[in-house]
Amino acid sequence: DPEATRDAIQVVRAVAPDVYVVARARYAQDLDDLFACGANEVVAEEVESSIDLASKVLRRFDVAPTAVAHFAEEMRDEGYELLRGPLGVRIDPWLADILDEMGTEWVEVPASAPAGRTIEELRIRERTGVMVVGVRHEGRTQTNPDPSTPIHPGDALLVLASGEELRALREFLESGGA
């Protein structure tokens, strides 16, 4: 109830003016009124659900998780301005950059992966485009691994990759590195 929320904020400001007020609004159109009443932050259900839906779609299409998190953070940092604007507003160029951005991701090496072959022997970067920046083997993590580092089922690879490259790596490892 926007009116009840405005009233509650005004009461809090009258009783305890230094209290940090975080309010919830159902719609983005109510944000300005709640800020004007004295809210320090306002969370809009409509906006948060839109960010959540967009994030789920991006993850479904293998956009790197770090890029998805960055997208959600940018949407919030923009103060919801993109979604508060008039309909038909074009998406800012930063969104395209974020979606193209590469991110780091841990990838578990499946049981079907070849045991003991090195990063160099597997030609991981050449075959998938992925850059291996860390290997976790038996609980120990080696950063910036040498190409002669062996890879074993059960290891985890910290990789720098796009969503498409992550998909290629997973397929490559699941196929036995063939």
Short mmCIF file of N, CA and C in Angstrom, two decimals:
data_model
loop_
_atom_site.label_atom_id
_atom_site.label_comp_id
_atom_site.label_asym_id
_atom_site.label_seq_id
_atom_site.Cartn_x
_atom_site.Cartn_y
_atom_site.Cartn_z
N ASP A 1 0.86 -1.18 0.00
CA ASP A 1 0.00 0.00 0.00
C ASP A 1 0.90 1.24 0.00
N PRO A 2 1.02 1.91 -1.12
CA PRO A 2 1.92 3.07 -1.21
C PRO A 2 1.61 4.16 -0.19
N GLU A 3 0.34 4.41 0.05
CA GLU A 3 -0.03 5.46 1.00
C GLU A 3 0.41 5.08 2.42
N ALA A 4 0.18 3.85 2.82
CA ALA A 4 0.59 3.40 4.16
C ALA A 4 2.11 3.43 4.29
N THR A 5 2.82 3.09 3.24
CA THR A 5 4.28 3.12 3.28
C THR A 5 4.77 4.56 3.44
N ARG A 6 4.18 5.49 2.69
CA ARG A 6 4.55 6.91 2.83
C ARG A 6 4.29 7.39 4.26
N ASP A 7 3.13 7.03 4.80
CA ASP A 7 2.79 7.44 6.16
C ASP A 7 3.79 6.87 7.17
N ALA A 8 4.14 5.62 7.01
CA ALA A 8 5.09 4.97 7.93
C ALA A 8 6.46 5.66 7.89
N ILE A 9 6.92 5.99 6.69
CA ILE A 9 8.21 6.68 6.56
C ILE A 9 8.14 8.04 7.26
N GLN A 10 7.06 8.77 7.07
CA GLN A 10 6.92 10.08 7.69
C GLN A 10 6.89 9.98 9.22
N VAL A 11 6.25 8.95 9.74
CA VAL A 11 6.21 8.75 11.20
C VAL A 11 7.62 8.45 11.71
N VAL A 12 8.33 7.56 11.02
CA VAL A 12 9.70 7.23 11.43
C VAL A 12 10.57 8.48 11.42
N ARG A 13 10.47 9.29 10.39
CA ARG A 13 11.27 10.52 10.29
C ARG A 13 10.92 11.49 11.43
N ALA A 14 9.63 11.55 11.81
CA ALA A 14 9.22 12.45 12.88
C ALA A 14 9.74 11.97 14.24
N VAL A 15 9.73 10.66 14.46
CA VAL A 15 10.11 10.09 15.76
C VAL A 15 11.62 9.91 15.87
N ALA A 16 12.26 9.44 14.82
CA ALA A 16 13.69 9.15 14.85
C ALA A 16 14.32 9.57 13.52
N PRO A 17 14.60 10.84 13.36
CA PRO A 17 15.05 11.37 12.08
C PRO A 17 16.36 10.77 11.55
N ASP A 18 17.17 10.18 12.43
CA ASP A 18 18.47 9.64 11.99
C ASP A 18 18.40 8.16 11.61
N VAL A 19 17.25 7.54 11.74
CA VAL A 19 17.12 6.12 11.40
C VAL A 19 17.26 5.95 9.89
N TYR A 20 17.98 4.91 9.50
CA TYR A 20 18.15 4.58 8.08
C TYR A 20 16.91 3.81 7.63
N VAL A 21 16.18 4.34 6.68
CA VAL A 21 14.91 3.75 6.26
C VAL A 21 15.05 3.07 4.90
N VAL A 22 14.75 1.78 4.88
CA VAL A 22 14.68 1.02 3.64
C VAL A 22 13.21 0.63 3.46
N ALA A 23 12.64 1.04 2.35
CA ALA A 23 11.21 0.79 2.10
C ALA A 23 11.03 -0.11 0.89
N ARG A 24 9.88 -0.73 0.83
CA ARG A 24 9.52 -1.57 -0.30
C ARG A 24 8.38 -0.92 -1.06
N ALA A 25 8.51 -0.93 -2.38
CA ALA A 25 7.43 -0.43 -3.24
C ALA A 25 7.07 -1.56 -4.20
N ARG A 26 5.84 -1.60 -4.57
CA ARG A 26 5.43 -2.62 -5.54
C ARG A 26 5.90 -2.23 -6.94
N TYR A 27 5.81 -0.93 -7.28
CA TYR A 27 6.11 -0.48 -8.63
C TYR A 27 7.19 0.59 -8.64
N ALA A 28 7.95 0.64 -9.72
CA ALA A 28 9.00 1.64 -9.88
C ALA A 28 8.43 3.06 -9.86
N GLN A 29 7.22 3.23 -10.31
CA GLN A 29 6.62 4.57 -10.35
C GLN A 29 6.44 5.15 -8.95
N ASP A 30 6.48 4.33 -7.91
CA ASP A 30 6.32 4.81 -6.53
C ASP A 30 7.64 5.21 -5.87
N LEU A 31 8.76 4.96 -6.54
CA LEU A 31 10.06 5.23 -5.92
C LEU A 31 10.24 6.69 -5.53
N ASP A 32 9.99 7.58 -6.45
CA ASP A 32 10.24 9.01 -6.19
C ASP A 32 9.45 9.51 -4.98
N ASP A 33 8.19 9.10 -4.87
CA ASP A 33 7.37 9.53 -3.72
C ASP A 33 7.96 9.05 -2.41
N LEU A 34 8.44 7.81 -2.37
CA LEU A 34 8.99 7.27 -1.12
C LEU A 34 10.32 7.93 -0.76
N PHE A 35 11.12 8.23 -1.77
CA PHE A 35 12.36 8.98 -1.50
C PHE A 35 12.01 10.38 -0.99
N ALA A 36 11.01 11.00 -1.59
CA ALA A 36 10.61 12.35 -1.18
C ALA A 36 10.09 12.37 0.26
N CYS A 37 9.50 11.26 0.70
CA CYS A 37 9.00 11.17 2.09
C CYS A 37 10.11 10.92 3.09
N GLY A 38 11.31 10.57 2.59
CA GLY A 38 12.43 10.39 3.51
C GLY A 38 13.07 9.02 3.52
N ALA A 39 12.69 8.12 2.63
CA ALA A 39 13.34 6.81 2.58
C ALA A 39 14.77 6.98 2.08
N ASN A 40 15.70 6.24 2.69
CA ASN A 40 17.09 6.26 2.23
C ASN A 40 17.28 5.34 1.03
N GLU A 41 16.58 4.23 1.05
CA GLU A 41 16.62 3.27 -0.06
C GLU A 41 15.22 2.74 -0.28
N VAL A 42 14.92 2.41 -1.52
CA VAL A 42 13.63 1.82 -1.84
C VAL A 42 13.87 0.63 -2.78
N VAL A 43 13.28 -0.48 -2.44
CA VAL A 43 13.36 -1.68 -3.26
C VAL A 43 12.01 -1.84 -3.95
N ALA A 44 12.04 -1.88 -5.27
CA ALA A 44 10.80 -2.03 -6.04
C ALA A 44 10.64 -3.48 -6.46
N GLU A 45 9.54 -4.09 -6.03
CA GLU A 45 9.28 -5.49 -6.38
C GLU A 45 9.30 -5.70 -7.89
N GLU A 46 8.68 -4.79 -8.61
CA GLU A 46 8.59 -4.88 -10.06
C GLU A 46 9.99 -4.92 -10.69
N VAL A 47 10.88 -4.09 -10.20
CA VAL A 47 12.23 -4.00 -10.75
C VAL A 47 13.03 -5.22 -10.36
N GLU A 48 12.98 -5.58 -9.07
CA GLU A 48 13.76 -6.73 -8.60
C GLU A 48 13.32 -8.02 -9.30
N SER A 49 12.03 -8.18 -9.51
CA SER A 49 11.59 -9.39 -10.21
C SER A 49 12.04 -9.36 -11.66
N SER A 50 12.09 -8.18 -12.27
CA SER A 50 12.59 -8.06 -13.65
C SER A 50 14.07 -8.42 -13.73
N ILE A 51 14.84 -7.93 -12.77
CA ILE A 51 16.27 -8.26 -12.73
C ILE A 51 16.46 -9.75 -12.52
N ASP A 52 15.67 -10.33 -11.62
CA ASP A 52 15.77 -11.76 -11.34
C ASP A 52 15.41 -12.58 -12.58
N LEU A 53 14.33 -12.21 -13.25
CA LEU A 53 13.94 -12.92 -14.47
C LEU A 53 15.01 -12.81 -15.55
N ALA A 54 15.52 -11.61 -15.77
CA ALA A 54 16.56 -11.42 -16.78
C ALA A 54 17.81 -12.23 -16.43
N SER A 55 18.17 -12.25 -15.16
CA SER A 55 19.34 -13.01 -14.72
C SER A 55 19.16 -14.50 -14.98
N LYS A 56 17.97 -15.01 -14.70
CA LYS A 56 17.71 -16.44 -14.94
C LYS A 56 17.80 -16.77 -16.43
N VAL A 57 17.28 -15.91 -17.28
CA VAL A 57 17.36 -16.13 -18.73
C VAL A 57 18.81 -16.10 -19.18
N LEU A 58 19.58 -15.12 -18.72
CA LEU A 58 20.98 -15.02 -19.11
C LEU A 58 21.76 -16.26 -18.68
N ARG A 59 21.51 -16.73 -17.44
CA ARG A 59 22.19 -17.95 -16.98
C ARG A 59 21.80 -19.15 -17.82
N ARG A 60 20.53 -19.23 -18.21
CA ARG A 60 20.04 -20.34 -19.03
C ARG A 60 20.76 -20.42 -20.37
N PHE A 61 21.16 -19.25 -20.90
CA PHE A 61 21.86 -19.20 -22.17
C PHE A 61 23.37 -19.11 -21.98
N ASP A 62 23.83 -19.58 -20.83
CA ASP A 62 25.26 -19.75 -20.54
C ASP A 62 26.07 -18.46 -20.56
N VAL A 63 25.42 -17.33 -20.24
CA VAL A 63 26.20 -16.12 -20.04
C VAL A 63 26.99 -16.34 -18.75
N ALA A 64 28.25 -15.96 -18.76
CA ALA A 64 29.11 -16.19 -17.60
C ALA A 64 28.47 -15.64 -16.33
N PRO A 65 28.46 -16.43 -15.26
CA PRO A 65 27.83 -15.98 -14.00
C PRO A 65 28.34 -14.63 -13.51
N THR A 66 29.62 -14.35 -13.69
CA THR A 66 30.13 -13.05 -13.25
C THR A 66 29.51 -11.92 -14.08
N ALA A 67 29.27 -12.17 -15.36
CA ALA A 67 28.63 -11.15 -16.21
C ALA A 67 27.18 -10.94 -15.79
N VAL A 68 26.49 -12.02 -15.42
CA VAL A 68 25.10 -11.91 -14.97
C VAL A 68 25.05 -11.11 -13.67
N ALA A 69 25.95 -11.40 -12.75
CA ALA A 69 25.98 -10.67 -11.48
C ALA A 69 26.30 -9.20 -11.72
N HIS A 70 27.21 -8.95 -12.64
CA HIS A 70 27.57 -7.57 -12.97
C HIS A 70 26.38 -6.84 -13.58
N PHE A 71 25.64 -7.52 -14.45
CA PHE A 71 24.44 -6.95 -15.05
C PHE A 71 23.45 -6.54 -13.96
N ALA A 72 23.16 -7.45 -13.01
CA ALA A 72 22.21 -7.15 -11.94
C ALA A 72 22.70 -5.98 -11.08
N GLU A 73 23.98 -5.98 -10.78
CA GLU A 73 24.56 -4.90 -9.97
C GLU A 73 24.45 -3.57 -10.70
N GLU A 74 24.74 -3.57 -11.99
CA GLU A 74 24.65 -2.34 -12.78
C GLU A 74 23.21 -1.83 -12.82
N MET A 75 22.25 -2.74 -12.98
CA MET A 75 20.84 -2.33 -13.00
C MET A 75 20.48 -1.64 -11.68
N ARG A 76 20.94 -2.19 -10.58
CA ARG A 76 20.64 -1.57 -9.29
C ARG A 76 21.41 -0.27 -9.11
N ASP A 77 22.68 -0.26 -9.51
CA ASP A 77 23.50 0.95 -9.37
C ASP A 77 22.96 2.11 -10.20
N GLU A 78 22.33 1.79 -11.30
CA GLU A 78 21.75 2.82 -12.16
C GLU A 78 20.51 3.43 -11.50
N GLY A 79 20.16 2.93 -10.31
CA GLY A 79 19.01 3.46 -9.60
C GLY A 79 17.71 3.15 -10.30
N TYR A 80 17.70 2.02 -11.02
CA TYR A 80 16.50 1.57 -11.73
C TYR A 80 16.13 2.51 -12.87
N GLU A 81 17.01 3.43 -13.22
CA GLU A 81 16.66 4.44 -14.23
C GLU A 81 16.25 3.82 -15.55
N LEU A 82 16.91 2.75 -15.96
CA LEU A 82 16.59 2.13 -17.24
C LEU A 82 15.12 1.68 -17.27
N LEU A 83 14.66 1.08 -16.17
CA LEU A 83 13.29 0.58 -16.14
C LEU A 83 12.27 1.65 -15.77
N ARG A 84 12.73 2.79 -15.27
CA ARG A 84 11.81 3.87 -14.90
C ARG A 84 11.55 4.80 -16.07
N GLY A 85 12.37 4.68 -17.13
CA GLY A 85 12.23 5.57 -18.28
C GLY A 85 10.99 5.24 -19.08
N PRO A 86 10.71 6.07 -20.09
CA PRO A 86 9.53 5.82 -20.92
C PRO A 86 9.70 4.52 -21.72
N LEU A 87 8.57 3.91 -22.06
CA LEU A 87 8.61 2.70 -22.86
C LEU A 87 9.29 2.97 -24.18
N GLY A 88 9.97 1.98 -24.69
CA GLY A 88 10.64 2.13 -25.97
C GLY A 88 12.05 2.68 -25.86
N VAL A 89 12.52 2.95 -24.65
CA VAL A 89 13.88 3.44 -24.47
C VAL A 89 14.83 2.31 -24.87
N ARG A 90 15.84 2.65 -25.67
CA ARG A 90 16.81 1.65 -26.07
C ARG A 90 17.70 1.30 -24.89
N ILE A 91 18.19 0.08 -24.87
CA ILE A 91 19.07 -0.37 -23.80
C ILE A 91 20.41 0.33 -23.94
N ASP A 92 20.94 0.76 -22.81
CA ASP A 92 22.25 1.42 -22.81
C ASP A 92 23.32 0.50 -23.37
N PRO A 93 24.35 1.05 -23.98
CA PRO A 93 25.43 0.23 -24.55
C PRO A 93 26.15 -0.63 -23.53
N TRP A 94 26.15 -0.23 -22.25
CA TRP A 94 26.86 -1.03 -21.24
C TRP A 94 26.28 -2.43 -21.15
N LEU A 95 24.98 -2.61 -21.43
CA LEU A 95 24.39 -3.94 -21.34
C LEU A 95 25.02 -4.87 -22.36
N ALA A 96 25.21 -4.41 -23.57
CA ALA A 96 25.85 -5.24 -24.59
C ALA A 96 27.27 -5.60 -24.16
N ASP A 97 27.99 -4.62 -23.59
CA ASP A 97 29.35 -4.90 -23.12
C ASP A 97 29.36 -5.95 -22.02
N ILE A 98 28.41 -5.84 -21.10
CA ILE A 98 28.34 -6.81 -20.00
C ILE A 98 28.07 -8.20 -20.53
N LEU A 99 27.14 -8.31 -21.47
CA LEU A 99 26.79 -9.62 -22.00
C LEU A 99 27.94 -10.25 -22.78
N ASP A 100 28.79 -9.43 -23.35
CA ASP A 100 29.95 -9.94 -24.09
C ASP A 100 31.15 -10.18 -23.18
N GLU A 101 31.09 -9.66 -21.99
CA GLU A 101 32.21 -9.72 -21.06
C GLU A 101 32.57 -11.15 -20.70
N MET A 102 33.84 -11.37 -20.55
CA MET A 102 34.29 -12.67 -20.08
C MET A 102 34.37 -12.61 -18.56
N GLY A 103 34.17 -13.75 -17.94
CA GLY A 103 34.25 -13.81 -16.50
C GLY A 103 34.99 -15.06 -16.07
N THR A 104 35.35 -15.10 -14.78
CA THR A 104 35.98 -16.29 -14.24
C THR A 104 34.92 -17.22 -13.70
N GLU A 105 35.18 -18.50 -13.83
CA GLU A 105 34.22 -19.51 -13.38
C GLU A 105 34.98 -20.77 -13.02
N TRP A 106 34.57 -21.43 -11.93
CA TRP A 106 35.12 -22.74 -11.59
C TRP A 106 34.34 -23.79 -12.36
N VAL A 107 35.05 -24.68 -13.02
CA VAL A 107 34.43 -25.78 -13.78
C VAL A 107 34.96 -27.09 -13.23
N GLU A 108 34.04 -27.94 -12.77
CA GLU A 108 34.42 -29.25 -12.26
C GLU A 108 34.79 -30.17 -13.42
N VAL A 109 35.88 -30.90 -13.27
CA VAL A 109 36.31 -31.85 -14.30
C VAL A 109 35.53 -33.14 -14.07
N PRO A 110 34.72 -33.56 -15.06
CA PRO A 110 33.88 -34.74 -14.87
C PRO A 110 34.68 -36.04 -14.90
N ALA A 111 34.05 -37.11 -14.42
CA ALA A 111 34.69 -38.43 -14.39
C ALA A 111 35.07 -38.91 -15.78
N SER A 112 34.36 -38.44 -16.79
CA SER A 112 34.64 -38.88 -18.16
C SER A 112 35.87 -38.20 -18.77
N ALA A 113 36.42 -37.21 -18.07
CA ALA A 113 37.59 -36.49 -18.60
C ALA A 113 38.82 -37.38 -18.51
N PRO A 114 39.78 -37.19 -19.41
CA PRO A 114 41.00 -38.00 -19.38
C PRO A 114 41.81 -37.72 -18.11
N ALA A 115 42.36 -38.76 -17.51
CA ALA A 115 43.12 -38.61 -16.27
C ALA A 115 44.59 -38.38 -16.57
N GLY A 116 45.15 -37.33 -15.97
CA GLY A 116 46.58 -37.12 -16.00
C GLY A 116 47.13 -36.42 -17.23
N ARG A 117 46.29 -36.10 -18.20
CA ARG A 117 46.80 -35.36 -19.36
C ARG A 117 46.98 -33.90 -18.95
N THR A 118 47.97 -33.26 -19.52
CA THR A 118 48.29 -31.89 -19.12
C THR A 118 47.42 -30.89 -19.88
N ILE A 119 47.43 -29.67 -19.37
CA ILE A 119 46.71 -28.58 -20.03
C ILE A 119 47.21 -28.46 -21.47
N GLU A 120 48.52 -28.55 -21.63
CA GLU A 120 49.12 -28.44 -22.96
C GLU A 120 48.69 -29.60 -23.87
N GLU A 121 48.73 -30.82 -23.36
CA GLU A 121 48.34 -31.99 -24.16
C GLU A 121 46.88 -31.92 -24.57
N LEU A 122 46.05 -31.42 -23.70
CA LEU A 122 44.61 -31.31 -24.00
C LEU A 122 44.31 -30.15 -24.95
N ARG A 123 45.26 -29.21 -25.06
CA ARG A 123 45.09 -28.03 -25.93
C ARG A 123 43.75 -27.33 -25.63
N ILE A 124 43.51 -27.12 -24.34
CA ILE A 124 42.24 -26.57 -23.87
C ILE A 124 41.96 -25.21 -24.50
N ARG A 125 42.93 -24.32 -24.47
CA ARG A 125 42.69 -22.97 -25.00
C ARG A 125 42.45 -23.02 -26.51
N GLU A 126 43.24 -23.81 -27.19
CA GLU A 126 43.11 -23.92 -28.65
C GLU A 126 41.76 -24.49 -29.05
N ARG A 127 41.29 -25.49 -28.30
CA ARG A 127 40.04 -26.18 -28.65
C ARG A 127 38.78 -25.49 -28.17
N THR A 128 38.89 -24.73 -27.08
CA THR A 128 37.67 -24.14 -26.50
C THR A 128 37.70 -22.62 -26.37
N GLY A 129 38.88 -22.02 -26.43
CA GLY A 129 39.02 -20.59 -26.24
C GLY A 129 39.16 -20.19 -24.78
N VAL A 130 39.08 -21.16 -23.88
CA VAL A 130 39.13 -20.91 -22.44
C VAL A 130 40.58 -20.76 -21.97
N MET A 131 40.80 -19.81 -21.07
CA MET A 131 42.11 -19.67 -20.46
C MET A 131 42.04 -20.23 -19.03
N VAL A 132 42.85 -21.24 -18.74
CA VAL A 132 42.88 -21.84 -17.41
C VAL A 132 43.80 -20.98 -16.54
N VAL A 133 43.23 -20.40 -15.47
CA VAL A 133 44.01 -19.53 -14.59
C VAL A 133 44.22 -20.15 -13.21
N GLY A 134 43.62 -21.30 -12.97
CA GLY A 134 43.82 -22.00 -11.71
C GLY A 134 43.36 -23.43 -11.80
N VAL A 135 44.00 -24.30 -11.02
CA VAL A 135 43.61 -25.72 -10.95
C VAL A 135 43.54 -26.10 -9.48
N ARG A 136 42.38 -26.66 -9.07
CA ARG A 136 42.22 -27.17 -7.70
C ARG A 136 42.27 -28.69 -7.78
N HIS A 137 43.30 -29.27 -7.15
CA HIS A 137 43.50 -30.72 -7.16
C HIS A 137 43.67 -31.18 -5.72
N GLU A 138 42.81 -32.09 -5.30
CA GLU A 138 42.85 -32.65 -3.94
C GLU A 138 42.92 -31.55 -2.88
N GLY A 139 42.09 -30.51 -3.07
CA GLY A 139 41.96 -29.45 -2.07
C GLY A 139 43.00 -28.35 -2.15
N ARG A 140 44.01 -28.51 -3.00
CA ARG A 140 45.03 -27.47 -3.14
C ARG A 140 44.84 -26.75 -4.47
N THR A 141 44.92 -25.42 -4.42
CA THR A 141 44.73 -24.63 -5.62
C THR A 141 46.06 -24.07 -6.11
N GLN A 142 46.31 -24.29 -7.38
CA GLN A 142 47.49 -23.73 -8.03
C GLN A 142 47.01 -22.64 -8.97
N THR A 143 47.45 -21.40 -8.74
CA THR A 143 47.07 -20.31 -9.63
C THR A 143 48.11 -20.19 -10.74
N ASN A 144 47.67 -19.66 -11.86
CA ASN A 144 48.52 -19.49 -13.03
C ASN A 144 49.29 -20.78 -13.33
N PRO A 145 48.57 -21.89 -13.56
CA PRO A 145 49.23 -23.17 -13.73
C PRO A 145 50.09 -23.23 -14.99
N ASP A 146 51.16 -23.95 -14.87
CA ASP A 146 52.05 -24.20 -16.00
C ASP A 146 51.32 -25.11 -17.00
N PRO A 147 51.60 -24.98 -18.29
CA PRO A 147 50.94 -25.86 -19.27
C PRO A 147 51.19 -27.34 -19.02
N SER A 148 52.25 -27.66 -18.26
CA SER A 148 52.54 -29.07 -17.97
C SER A 148 51.75 -29.60 -16.77
N THR A 149 50.85 -28.78 -16.22
CA THR A 149 50.03 -29.21 -15.08
C THR A 149 49.03 -30.27 -15.53
N PRO A 150 49.03 -31.44 -14.87
CA PRO A 150 48.07 -32.48 -15.24
C PRO A 150 46.67 -32.17 -14.70
N ILE A 151 45.68 -32.64 -15.44
CA ILE A 151 44.27 -32.47 -15.06
C ILE A 151 43.70 -33.86 -14.79
N HIS A 152 42.92 -33.97 -13.71
CA HIS A 152 42.33 -35.25 -13.32
C HIS A 152 40.83 -35.11 -13.09
N PRO A 153 40.07 -36.17 -13.33
CA PRO A 153 38.65 -36.13 -12.95
C PRO A 153 38.53 -35.76 -11.48
N GLY A 154 37.57 -34.90 -11.17
CA GLY A 154 37.39 -34.43 -9.79
C GLY A 154 38.09 -33.12 -9.51
N ASP A 155 39.04 -32.73 -10.36
CA ASP A 155 39.69 -31.42 -10.21
C ASP A 155 38.67 -30.34 -10.55
N ALA A 156 39.03 -29.11 -10.24
CA ALA A 156 38.25 -27.96 -10.67
C ALA A 156 39.19 -26.99 -11.36
N LEU A 157 38.73 -26.46 -12.47
CA LEU A 157 39.52 -25.50 -13.23
C LEU A 157 38.91 -24.12 -13.06
N LEU A 158 39.75 -23.16 -12.70
CA LEU A 158 39.31 -21.76 -12.68
C LEU A 158 39.66 -21.21 -14.05
N VAL A 159 38.63 -20.81 -14.78
CA VAL A 159 38.85 -20.41 -16.16
C VAL A 159 38.34 -18.99 -16.41
N LEU A 160 38.94 -18.35 -17.38
CA LEU A 160 38.49 -17.06 -17.88
C LEU A 160 37.84 -17.35 -19.22
N ALA A 161 36.53 -17.08 -19.32
CA ALA A 161 35.81 -17.52 -20.51
C ALA A 161 34.50 -16.77 -20.68
N SER A 162 34.03 -16.78 -21.90
CA SER A 162 32.67 -16.31 -22.19
C SER A 162 31.73 -17.48 -21.96
N GLY A 163 30.43 -17.23 -22.03
CA GLY A 163 29.45 -18.30 -21.87
C GLY A 163 29.62 -19.38 -22.92
N GLU A 164 29.86 -18.99 -24.16
CA GLU A 164 30.04 -19.95 -25.25
C GLU A 164 31.29 -20.80 -25.03
N GLU A 165 32.35 -20.16 -24.56
CA GLU A 165 33.59 -20.90 -24.30
C GLU A 165 33.41 -21.86 -23.13
N LEU A 166 32.66 -21.45 -22.10
CA LEU A 166 32.38 -22.37 -20.98
C LEU A 166 31.64 -23.61 -21.47
N ARG A 167 30.65 -23.39 -22.31
CA ARG A 167 29.89 -24.52 -22.87
C ARG A 167 30.81 -25.44 -23.66
N ALA A 168 31.71 -24.85 -24.46
CA ALA A 168 32.64 -25.65 -25.25
C ALA A 168 33.57 -26.45 -24.35
N LEU A 169 34.05 -25.85 -23.25
CA LEU A 169 34.93 -26.56 -22.33
C LEU A 169 34.20 -27.74 -21.69
N ARG A 170 32.99 -27.50 -21.21
CA ARG A 170 32.24 -28.58 -20.57
C ARG A 170 32.00 -29.74 -21.54
N GLU A 171 31.63 -29.41 -22.76
CA GLU A 171 31.41 -30.46 -23.77
C GLU A 171 32.71 -31.20 -24.06
N PHE A 172 33.81 -30.46 -24.16
CA PHE A 172 35.11 -31.06 -24.44
C PHE A 172 35.52 -32.02 -23.32
N LEU A 173 35.37 -31.59 -22.07
CA LEU A 173 35.75 -32.44 -20.94
C LEU A 173 34.84 -33.66 -20.83
N GLU A 174 33.54 -33.46 -21.04
CA GLU A 174 32.59 -34.58 -20.96
C GLU A 174 32.82 -35.61 -22.06
N SER A 175 33.35 -35.15 -23.20
CA SER A 175 33.60 -36.07 -24.32
C SER A 175 34.89 -36.85 -24.14
N GLY A 176 35.58 -36.64 -23.04
CA GLY A 176 36.82 -37.34 -22.82
C GLY A 176 38.03 -36.64 -23.39
N GLY A 177 37.86 -35.38 -23.76
CA GLY A 177 38.97 -34.61 -24.29
C GLY A 177 39.33 -34.96 -25.72
N ALA A 178 38.34 -35.48 -26.42
CA ALA A 178 38.61 -35.87 -27.81
C ALA A 178 38.26 -34.77 -28.77
#
